[in-house]
């Protein structure tokens, strides 16, 4: 059985005037933001949309193990073990927005909501403050990337925040069912994301799974339009090839059009993305190649846990475990390509 320890430490002086507000707005001064906003297992902070730094002090009199999630099932802090009688401080930065999950989905709950998990959660202190110098990672994608609203589904973008340290946050604007065509045409999508991009922000684009009837010229043009729109705002586009479908050949490989996202018109989506990245001098995360390697190495049986095969006979959408593994691949590429400093990410 889980136990939750919400303890105010005598040796820790809590701030009495903690406030939070969006980085571009005047501070919201009406409510202190600390442990008084928490109950057993959860915290709610009545703040407007914006970006916030969260510092937690974990641990209690007994040994503990605590993770933090928030908003629409985003993993914000990996489970952290603390020995009995010790305290460990951790920090992360979180994006608060409306809708809080998928852009075309439900609005969700106003403010910032955090949930404490792990085998033995223990929170000794928490403080929430405006993030004054945060770098955003915007995500443009489909259902394999988005903040999925319910179990057992999870997009890799939903798991990416746990790999990032304070001052870097994920603004996940991926949306289920979207193609390059719909992402550009729906005013709730790119037309909403583009004005939010600031100089130096990263914008990761993974759109392919739903471009089933998009011809190659249109697909290429749409990718180039997204790249140009991101650069227009001073952002740094990063093209991401799609995660593979778990669709094996009899020889144990994924060398087929279904697995490798070649549509019915013969458009090889990963190949077009690679070509646009080369032509437009855009960083490329070849997630197709990386996920293909992982799935093939695990084999027909072992790879089932990455997807929702056991639960839904689904070979396209990932489980929480699979999304976490794939988010780790993205984290590795961001560091390897010097798109993020190594000091801004968490190791395994």
mmCIF file of C-alpha atoms in Angstrom:
data_model
loop_
_atom_site.group_PDB
_atom_site.id
_atom_site.type_symbol
_atom_site.label_atom_id
_atom_site.label_comp_id
_atom_site.label_asym_id
_atom_site.label_seq_id
_atom_site.Cartn_x
_atom_site.Cartn_y
_atom_site.Cartn_z
ATOM 1 C CA UNK A 1 0.000 0.000 0.000
ATOM 2 C CA UNK A 2 1.267 3.489 -0.786
ATOM 3 C CA UNK A 3 1.885 5.901 2.004
ATOM 4 C CA UNK A 4 2.111 9.669 1.599
ATOM 5 C CA UNK A 5 4.012 11.889 4.010
ATOM 6 C CA UNK A 6 3.294 15.616 3.807
ATOM 7 C CA UNK A 7 5.603 17.018 6.475
ATOM 8 C CA UNK A 8 6.682 20.516 7.293
ATOM 9 C CA UNK A 9 10.311 20.299 8.371
ATOM 10 C CA UNK A 10 11.381 22.347 11.358
ATOM 11 C CA UNK A 11 14.743 22.958 9.705
ATOM 12 C CA UNK A 12 13.221 24.337 6.522
ATOM 13 C CA UNK A 13 11.926 27.892 6.506
ATOM 14 C CA UNK A 14 9.047 28.134 4.082
ATOM 15 C CA UNK A 15 8.740 31.243 1.989
ATOM 16 C CA UNK A 16 5.776 33.336 3.070
ATOM 17 C CA UNK A 17 5.382 35.340 -0.098
ATOM 18 C CA UNK A 18 5.719 32.925 -2.969
ATOM 19 C CA UNK A 19 3.831 33.988 -6.038
ATOM 20 C CA UNK A 20 3.573 32.760 -9.593
ATOM 21 C CA UNK A 21 2.510 34.304 -12.861
ATOM 22 C CA UNK A 22 3.358 34.006 -16.526
ATOM 23 C CA UNK A 23 6.869 35.152 -17.345
ATOM 24 C CA UNK A 24 5.500 38.006 -19.471
ATOM 25 C CA UNK A 25 2.933 39.233 -16.927
ATOM 26 C CA UNK A 26 3.007 41.135 -13.663
ATOM 27 C CA UNK A 27 3.250 38.879 -10.584
ATOM 28 C CA UNK A 28 0.021 37.514 -9.137
ATOM 29 C CA UNK A 29 0.251 38.605 -5.484
ATOM 30 C CA UNK A 30 -2.885 37.267 -3.876
ATOM 31 C CA UNK A 31 -1.907 33.779 -2.763
ATOM 32 C CA UNK A 32 1.226 32.189 -1.357
ATOM 33 C CA UNK A 33 2.303 29.099 -3.253
ATOM 34 C CA UNK A 34 3.682 26.433 -0.987
ATOM 35 C CA UNK A 35 2.614 23.401 1.052
ATOM 36 C CA UNK A 36 -0.638 25.071 2.051
ATOM 37 C CA UNK A 37 -1.805 24.345 -1.519
ATOM 38 C CA UNK A 38 -1.294 20.591 -1.074
ATOM 39 C CA UNK A 39 -3.381 17.784 0.329
ATOM 40 C CA UNK A 40 -2.474 14.113 0.624
ATOM 41 C CA UNK A 41 -1.047 13.193 -2.751
ATOM 42 C CA UNK A 42 -1.845 16.323 -4.770
ATOM 43 C CA UNK A 43 -1.226 20.062 -5.017
ATOM 44 C CA UNK A 44 -3.288 22.737 -6.763
ATOM 45 C CA UNK A 45 -1.968 26.223 -7.472
ATOM 46 C CA UNK A 46 -4.420 28.882 -8.594
ATOM 47 C CA UNK A 47 -2.257 30.542 -11.241
ATOM 48 C CA UNK A 48 -2.927 31.891 -14.728
ATOM 49 C CA UNK A 49 -1.464 30.383 -17.873
ATOM 50 C CA UNK A 50 2.296 30.705 -18.087
ATOM 51 C CA UNK A 51 5.527 28.935 -17.323
ATOM 52 C CA UNK A 52 6.496 28.078 -13.737
ATOM 53 C CA UNK A 53 9.507 26.766 -11.876
ATOM 54 C CA UNK A 54 8.679 24.147 -9.264
ATOM 55 C CA UNK A 55 11.102 23.197 -6.492
ATOM 56 C CA UNK A 56 10.261 20.198 -4.333
ATOM 57 C CA UNK A 57 11.989 18.887 -1.230
ATOM 58 C CA UNK A 58 11.501 15.135 -1.044
ATOM 59 C CA UNK A 59 11.913 12.781 1.896
ATOM 60 C CA UNK A 60 10.654 12.015 5.370
ATOM 61 C CA UNK A 61 11.439 10.111 8.534
ATOM 62 C CA UNK A 62 11.105 6.789 6.679
ATOM 63 C CA UNK A 63 12.643 5.796 3.348
ATOM 64 C CA UNK A 64 10.638 7.240 0.459
ATOM 65 C CA UNK A 65 10.320 7.148 -3.312
ATOM 66 C CA UNK A 66 8.491 9.983 -5.038
ATOM 67 C CA UNK A 67 7.645 10.976 -8.603
ATOM 68 C CA UNK A 68 5.664 13.982 -9.808
ATOM 69 C CA UNK A 69 3.183 14.235 -12.657
ATOM 70 C CA UNK A 70 0.891 17.089 -13.528
ATOM 71 C CA UNK A 71 -1.738 18.682 -15.724
ATOM 72 C CA UNK A 72 -2.869 16.146 -18.348
ATOM 73 C CA UNK A 73 -0.846 13.143 -17.140
ATOM 74 C CA UNK A 74 2.534 14.691 -17.937
ATOM 75 C CA UNK A 75 5.521 13.055 -16.270
ATOM 76 C CA UNK A 76 7.407 15.964 -14.715
ATOM 77 C CA UNK A 77 9.862 14.344 -12.306
ATOM 78 C CA UNK A 78 11.045 10.715 -12.375
ATOM 79 C CA UNK A 79 10.630 8.611 -9.255
ATOM 80 C CA UNK A 80 13.333 9.605 -6.794
ATOM 81 C CA UNK A 81 14.390 7.436 -3.845
ATOM 82 C CA UNK A 82 15.433 9.147 -0.599
ATOM 83 C CA UNK A 83 16.868 7.283 2.430
ATOM 84 C CA UNK A 84 15.125 7.533 5.794
ATOM 85 C CA UNK A 85 15.714 10.826 7.552
ATOM 86 C CA UNK A 86 17.231 12.552 4.507
ATOM 87 C CA UNK A 87 15.929 15.247 2.154
ATOM 88 C CA UNK A 88 16.609 15.745 -1.560
ATOM 89 C CA UNK A 89 15.763 18.874 -3.556
ATOM 90 C CA UNK A 90 14.651 18.653 -7.180
ATOM 91 C CA UNK A 91 13.429 21.314 -9.598
ATOM 92 C CA UNK A 92 11.595 21.383 -12.913
ATOM 93 C CA UNK A 93 9.784 23.867 -15.120
ATOM 94 C CA UNK A 94 6.200 23.339 -16.280
ATOM 95 C CA UNK A 95 4.006 24.904 -18.939
ATOM 96 C CA UNK A 96 0.459 25.816 -17.864
ATOM 97 C CA UNK A 97 -2.003 26.447 -20.671
ATOM 98 C CA UNK A 98 -5.641 26.160 -21.766
ATOM 99 C CA UNK A 99 -6.558 23.631 -23.042
ATOM 100 C CA UNK A 100 -4.077 21.935 -20.737
ATOM 101 C CA UNK A 101 -3.664 18.867 -22.969
ATOM 102 C CA UNK A 102 -4.465 18.447 -26.647
ATOM 103 C CA UNK A 103 -5.220 21.801 -28.353
ATOM 104 C CA UNK A 104 -8.596 20.584 -29.658
ATOM 105 C CA UNK A 105 -9.436 18.687 -26.458
ATOM 106 C CA UNK A 106 -11.124 19.579 -23.194
ATOM 107 C CA UNK A 107 -10.013 22.738 -21.397
ATOM 108 C CA UNK A 108 -9.067 20.827 -18.256
ATOM 109 C CA UNK A 109 -8.670 22.386 -14.827
ATOM 110 C CA UNK A 110 -7.531 25.990 -14.461
ATOM 111 C CA UNK A 111 -4.225 26.567 -12.688
ATOM 112 C CA UNK A 112 -1.381 24.147 -12.033
ATOM 113 C CA UNK A 113 -2.183 20.671 -10.745
ATOM 114 C CA UNK A 114 0.518 18.291 -9.537
ATOM 115 C CA UNK A 115 0.153 14.679 -8.418
ATOM 116 C CA UNK A 116 2.644 12.847 -6.224
ATOM 117 C CA UNK A 117 3.263 9.233 -7.113
ATOM 118 C CA UNK A 118 5.859 6.563 -6.574
ATOM 119 C CA UNK A 119 5.973 3.580 -4.245
ATOM 120 C CA UNK A 120 6.262 5.688 -1.072
ATOM 121 C CA UNK A 121 5.764 9.396 -1.814
ATOM 122 C CA UNK A 122 6.979 11.959 0.704
ATOM 123 C CA UNK A 123 6.889 15.713 0.141
ATOM 124 C CA UNK A 124 8.558 17.937 2.731
ATOM 125 C CA UNK A 125 8.329 21.263 0.913
ATOM 126 C CA UNK A 126 7.259 22.789 -2.390
ATOM 127 C CA UNK A 127 7.505 26.234 -3.916
ATOM 128 C CA UNK A 128 6.193 27.542 -7.222
ATOM 129 C CA UNK A 129 7.550 30.723 -8.803
ATOM 130 C CA UNK A 130 7.369 32.370 -12.247
ATOM 131 C CA UNK A 131 9.918 31.044 -14.730
ATOM 132 C CA UNK A 132 11.702 34.173 -15.847
ATOM 133 C CA UNK A 133 14.226 32.718 -18.296
ATOM 134 C CA UNK A 134 12.721 29.430 -19.438
ATOM 135 C CA UNK A 135 13.403 27.994 -22.857
ATOM 136 C CA UNK A 136 10.379 26.323 -24.388
ATOM 137 C CA UNK A 137 10.343 23.145 -26.423
ATOM 138 C CA UNK A 138 7.184 23.275 -28.516
ATOM 139 C CA UNK A 139 5.884 19.998 -29.911
ATOM 140 C CA UNK A 140 3.937 19.850 -33.161
ATOM 141 C CA UNK A 141 2.640 16.358 -33.803
ATOM 142 C CA UNK A 142 -0.094 13.744 -33.705
ATOM 143 C CA UNK A 143 -1.471 11.156 -31.266
ATOM 144 C CA UNK A 144 1.901 9.414 -30.907
ATOM 145 C CA UNK A 145 3.315 12.666 -29.446
ATOM 146 C CA UNK A 146 0.430 14.364 -27.647
ATOM 147 C CA UNK A 147 -0.610 14.586 -23.999
ATOM 148 C CA UNK A 148 -3.057 11.689 -24.080
ATOM 149 C CA UNK A 149 -5.989 12.279 -21.700
ATOM 150 C CA UNK A 150 -6.495 8.710 -20.474
ATOM 151 C CA UNK A 151 -4.849 5.391 -19.729
ATOM 152 C CA UNK A 152 -3.400 3.286 -21.195
ATOM 153 C CA UNK A 153 -2.328 5.724 -23.908
ATOM 154 C CA UNK A 154 0.681 8.033 -23.763
ATOM 155 C CA UNK A 155 2.493 10.107 -26.370
ATOM 156 C CA UNK A 156 6.261 10.462 -26.155
ATOM 157 C CA UNK A 157 5.838 14.208 -25.696
ATOM 158 C CA UNK A 158 3.897 13.487 -22.512
ATOM 159 C CA UNK A 159 6.929 11.713 -21.064
ATOM 160 C CA UNK A 160 9.621 14.123 -22.289
ATOM 161 C CA UNK A 161 9.347 16.677 -19.411
ATOM 162 C CA UNK A 162 10.723 14.232 -16.825
ATOM 163 C CA UNK A 163 14.042 14.242 -18.698
ATOM 164 C CA UNK A 164 14.446 18.028 -18.468
ATOM 165 C CA UNK A 165 15.798 20.146 -15.639
ATOM 166 C CA UNK A 166 14.734 23.571 -14.450
ATOM 167 C CA UNK A 167 14.643 26.352 -17.085
ATOM 168 C CA UNK A 168 13.486 24.096 -19.936
ATOM 169 C CA UNK A 169 9.801 23.256 -20.348
ATOM 170 C CA UNK A 170 7.700 21.351 -22.862
ATOM 171 C CA UNK A 171 4.694 23.033 -24.477
ATOM 172 C CA UNK A 172 3.035 20.049 -26.131
ATOM 173 C CA UNK A 173 0.729 21.185 -28.924
ATOM 174 C CA UNK A 174 0.537 17.784 -30.585
ATOM 175 C CA UNK A 175 -3.036 16.717 -31.323
ATOM 176 C CA UNK A 176 -4.619 13.369 -32.129
ATOM 177 C CA UNK A 177 -5.513 12.687 -35.752
ATOM 178 C CA UNK A 178 -3.599 15.584 -37.265
ATOM 179 C CA UNK A 179 -1.702 15.578 -40.554
ATOM 180 C CA UNK A 180 0.493 18.283 -42.054
ATOM 181 C CA UNK A 181 -2.624 19.434 -43.915
ATOM 182 C CA UNK A 182 -4.895 19.777 -40.889
ATOM 183 C CA UNK A 183 -2.210 21.141 -38.583
ATOM 184 C CA UNK A 184 -1.748 24.100 -40.915
ATOM 185 C CA UNK A 185 -5.442 24.625 -41.701
ATOM 186 C CA UNK A 186 -6.972 24.395 -38.197
ATOM 187 C CA UNK A 187 -6.722 27.768 -36.381
ATOM 188 C CA UNK A 188 -6.411 25.955 -33.031
ATOM 189 C CA UNK A 189 -3.117 24.420 -34.135
ATOM 190 C CA UNK A 190 -0.192 26.100 -35.925
ATOM 191 C CA UNK A 191 -1.924 29.478 -36.031
ATOM 192 C CA UNK A 192 -2.110 29.266 -32.227
ATOM 193 C CA UNK A 193 1.406 27.917 -31.701
ATOM 194 C CA UNK A 194 3.298 30.264 -34.001
ATOM 195 C CA UNK A 195 2.638 33.540 -32.080
ATOM 196 C CA UNK A 196 3.892 31.882 -28.868
ATOM 197 C CA UNK A 197 7.326 31.037 -30.279
ATOM 198 C CA UNK A 198 10.170 33.188 -28.974
ATOM 199 C CA UNK A 199 13.727 33.530 -30.236
ATOM 200 C CA UNK A 200 15.745 30.472 -29.282
ATOM 201 C CA UNK A 201 12.773 28.191 -28.623
ATOM 202 C CA UNK A 202 12.955 24.708 -30.098
ATOM 203 C CA UNK A 203 9.999 23.467 -32.139
ATOM 204 C CA UNK A 204 9.957 19.718 -32.780
ATOM 205 C CA UNK A 205 7.736 18.657 -35.678
ATOM 206 C CA UNK A 206 6.594 15.036 -36.098
ATOM 207 C CA UNK A 207 3.686 14.724 -38.504
ATOM 208 C CA UNK A 208 3.251 11.717 -40.808
ATOM 209 C CA UNK A 209 0.943 9.049 -39.372
ATOM 210 C CA UNK A 210 -2.205 10.787 -40.626
ATOM 211 C CA UNK A 211 -0.883 11.989 -43.990
ATOM 212 C CA UNK A 212 -2.280 8.799 -45.530
ATOM 213 C CA UNK A 213 -3.701 10.542 -48.599
ATOM 214 C CA UNK A 214 -1.237 13.444 -48.844
ATOM 215 C CA UNK A 215 0.793 13.462 -52.045
ATOM 216 C CA UNK A 216 4.529 13.990 -51.902
ATOM 217 C CA UNK A 217 4.560 17.536 -53.271
ATOM 218 C CA UNK A 218 1.936 18.674 -50.767
ATOM 219 C CA UNK A 219 3.632 16.877 -47.897
ATOM 220 C CA UNK A 220 7.000 18.447 -48.691
ATOM 221 C CA UNK A 221 5.465 21.891 -49.137
ATOM 222 C CA UNK A 222 3.641 21.619 -45.801
ATOM 223 C CA UNK A 223 6.840 20.692 -43.959
ATOM 224 C CA UNK A 224 8.647 23.617 -45.584
ATOM 225 C CA UNK A 225 5.781 25.941 -44.581
ATOM 226 C CA UNK A 226 6.073 24.825 -40.957
ATOM 227 C CA UNK A 227 9.850 25.328 -40.998
ATOM 228 C CA UNK A 228 9.498 28.816 -42.473
ATOM 229 C CA UNK A 229 6.782 29.786 -39.987
ATOM 230 C CA UNK A 230 8.899 28.694 -37.031
ATOM 231 C CA UNK A 231 11.966 30.556 -38.285
ATOM 232 C CA UNK A 232 9.884 33.665 -38.912
ATOM 233 C CA UNK A 233 9.388 33.923 -35.133
ATOM 234 C CA UNK A 234 13.033 33.251 -34.298
ATOM 235 C CA UNK A 235 12.429 29.656 -33.257
ATOM 236 C CA UNK A 236 14.626 26.721 -34.161
ATOM 237 C CA UNK A 237 12.745 24.012 -36.073
ATOM 238 C CA UNK A 238 13.704 20.378 -35.587
ATOM 239 C CA UNK A 239 12.188 17.820 -37.946
ATOM 240 C CA UNK A 240 11.416 14.448 -36.385
ATOM 241 C CA UNK A 241 10.699 11.340 -38.437
ATOM 242 C CA UNK A 242 7.713 9.336 -37.105
ATOM 243 C CA UNK A 243 7.941 6.456 -34.671
ATOM 244 C CA UNK A 244 7.563 3.102 -36.405
ATOM 245 C CA UNK A 245 4.476 0.955 -36.311
ATOM 246 C CA UNK A 246 5.068 -2.411 -34.688
ATOM 247 C CA UNK A 247 4.461 -4.405 -37.840
ATOM 248 C CA UNK A 248 6.872 -7.304 -38.288
ATOM 249 C CA UNK A 249 7.866 -9.289 -41.358
ATOM 250 C CA UNK A 250 8.284 -13.028 -41.004
ATOM 251 C CA UNK A 251 12.065 -12.503 -40.825
ATOM 252 C CA UNK A 252 11.736 -10.364 -37.669
ATOM 253 C CA UNK A 253 12.369 -7.028 -39.378
ATOM 254 C CA UNK A 254 10.184 -3.964 -39.909
ATOM 255 C CA UNK A 255 11.199 -3.493 -43.523
ATOM 256 C CA UNK A 256 7.709 -2.868 -44.895
ATOM 257 C CA UNK A 257 5.600 0.136 -45.827
ATOM 258 C CA UNK A 258 3.207 -0.177 -42.880
ATOM 259 C CA UNK A 259 5.938 -0.145 -40.252
ATOM 260 C CA UNK A 260 8.013 2.542 -41.944
ATOM 261 C CA UNK A 261 5.215 4.995 -42.729
ATOM 262 C CA UNK A 262 4.990 4.817 -46.505
ATOM 263 C CA UNK A 263 1.447 5.856 -47.427
ATOM 264 C CA UNK A 264 -0.928 4.417 -50.004
ATOM 265 C CA UNK A 265 0.329 6.820 -52.650
ATOM 266 C CA UNK A 266 3.855 5.547 -52.173
ATOM 267 C CA UNK A 267 5.017 8.626 -50.248
ATOM 268 C CA UNK A 268 7.916 7.629 -47.987
ATOM 269 C CA UNK A 269 7.306 10.066 -45.149
ATOM 270 C CA UNK A 270 10.629 9.567 -43.316
ATOM 271 C CA UNK A 271 12.550 9.941 -46.583
ATOM 272 C CA UNK A 272 10.762 13.208 -47.409
ATOM 273 C CA UNK A 273 11.411 14.548 -43.904
ATOM 274 C CA UNK A 274 15.111 13.692 -44.195
ATOM 275 C CA UNK A 275 15.233 15.417 -47.580
ATOM 276 C CA UNK A 276 13.552 18.600 -46.341
ATOM 277 C CA UNK A 277 15.869 18.698 -43.323
ATOM 278 C CA UNK A 278 18.902 18.473 -45.602
ATOM 279 C CA UNK A 279 17.589 21.001 -48.134
ATOM 280 C CA UNK A 280 16.548 23.571 -45.526
ATOM 281 C CA UNK A 281 19.458 22.985 -43.131
ATOM 282 C CA UNK A 282 17.152 21.885 -40.331
ATOM 283 C CA UNK A 283 18.272 19.588 -37.477
ATOM 284 C CA UNK A 284 16.856 16.096 -37.885
ATOM 285 C CA UNK A 285 15.922 13.560 -35.228
ATOM 286 C CA UNK A 286 15.552 10.290 -37.108
ATOM 287 C CA UNK A 287 13.116 8.713 -34.694
ATOM 288 C CA UNK A 288 12.022 6.220 -37.361
ATOM 289 C CA UNK A 289 15.505 4.735 -37.473
ATOM 290 C CA UNK A 290 15.957 4.891 -33.697
ATOM 291 C CA UNK A 291 12.601 3.274 -32.862
ATOM 292 C CA UNK A 292 13.044 0.662 -35.608
ATOM 293 C CA UNK A 293 16.286 -0.399 -33.993
ATOM 294 C CA UNK A 294 14.674 -0.660 -30.549
ATOM 295 C CA UNK A 295 11.630 -2.609 -31.718
ATOM 296 C CA UNK A 296 13.635 -5.054 -33.829
ATOM 297 C CA UNK A 297 16.108 -5.631 -31.012
ATOM 298 C CA UNK A 298 13.267 -6.535 -28.629
ATOM 299 C CA UNK A 299 11.609 -8.809 -31.140
ATOM 300 C CA UNK A 300 7.988 -9.756 -31.699
ATOM 301 C CA UNK A 301 7.227 -10.553 -28.054
ATOM 302 C CA UNK A 302 9.455 -8.116 -26.213
ATOM 303 C CA UNK A 303 8.279 -5.117 -28.247
ATOM 304 C CA UNK A 304 4.623 -5.621 -27.316
ATOM 305 C CA UNK A 305 5.170 -3.717 -24.063
ATOM 306 C CA UNK A 306 6.212 -0.591 -25.973
ATOM 307 C CA UNK A 307 2.862 -0.353 -27.717
ATOM 308 C CA UNK A 308 -0.727 -1.091 -26.712
ATOM 309 C CA UNK A 309 -0.774 -4.509 -28.320
ATOM 310 C CA UNK A 310 -1.681 -6.357 -25.129
ATOM 311 C CA UNK A 311 -4.390 -3.885 -24.137
ATOM 312 C CA UNK A 312 -5.840 -2.821 -27.496
ATOM 313 C CA UNK A 313 -4.119 -4.897 -30.216
ATOM 314 C CA UNK A 314 -2.714 -1.501 -31.185
ATOM 315 C CA UNK A 315 0.644 -1.437 -32.965
ATOM 316 C CA UNK A 316 0.728 2.337 -33.533
ATOM 317 C CA UNK A 317 0.150 4.001 -30.153
ATOM 318 C CA UNK A 318 2.548 3.622 -27.265
ATOM 319 C CA UNK A 319 2.069 2.626 -23.658
ATOM 320 C CA UNK A 320 3.475 4.774 -20.865
ATOM 321 C CA UNK A 321 6.526 2.504 -20.909
ATOM 322 C CA UNK A 322 6.982 2.798 -24.666
ATOM 323 C CA UNK A 323 6.435 6.555 -24.677
ATOM 324 C CA UNK A 324 9.033 6.905 -21.912
ATOM 325 C CA UNK A 325 11.574 4.857 -23.871
ATOM 326 C CA UNK A 326 10.954 6.899 -27.020
ATOM 327 C CA UNK A 327 11.103 10.208 -25.127
ATOM 328 C CA UNK A 328 14.514 9.074 -23.888
ATOM 329 C CA UNK A 329 15.628 8.674 -27.508
ATOM 330 C CA UNK A 330 14.527 12.245 -28.235
ATOM 331 C CA UNK A 331 16.373 13.472 -25.135
ATOM 332 C CA UNK A 332 19.538 11.703 -26.297
ATOM 333 C CA UNK A 333 19.333 13.308 -29.740
ATOM 334 C CA UNK A 334 18.744 16.797 -28.326
ATOM 335 C CA UNK A 335 21.958 16.476 -26.354
ATOM 336 C CA UNK A 336 23.989 14.694 -29.048
ATOM 337 C CA UNK A 337 23.135 17.384 -31.605
ATOM 338 C CA UNK A 338 23.848 20.175 -29.086
ATOM 339 C CA UNK A 339 20.282 21.434 -29.303
ATOM 340 C CA UNK A 340 20.207 21.379 -25.495
ATOM 341 C CA UNK A 341 23.189 21.540 -23.117
ATOM 342 C CA UNK A 342 23.831 18.264 -21.307
ATOM 343 C CA UNK A 343 23.365 20.105 -18.006
ATOM 344 C CA UNK A 344 19.735 20.858 -18.851
ATOM 345 C CA UNK A 345 18.662 17.213 -19.101
ATOM 346 C CA UNK A 346 18.379 14.369 -16.623
ATOM 347 C CA UNK A 347 20.343 11.181 -17.156
ATOM 348 C CA UNK A 348 18.706 7.747 -16.991
#
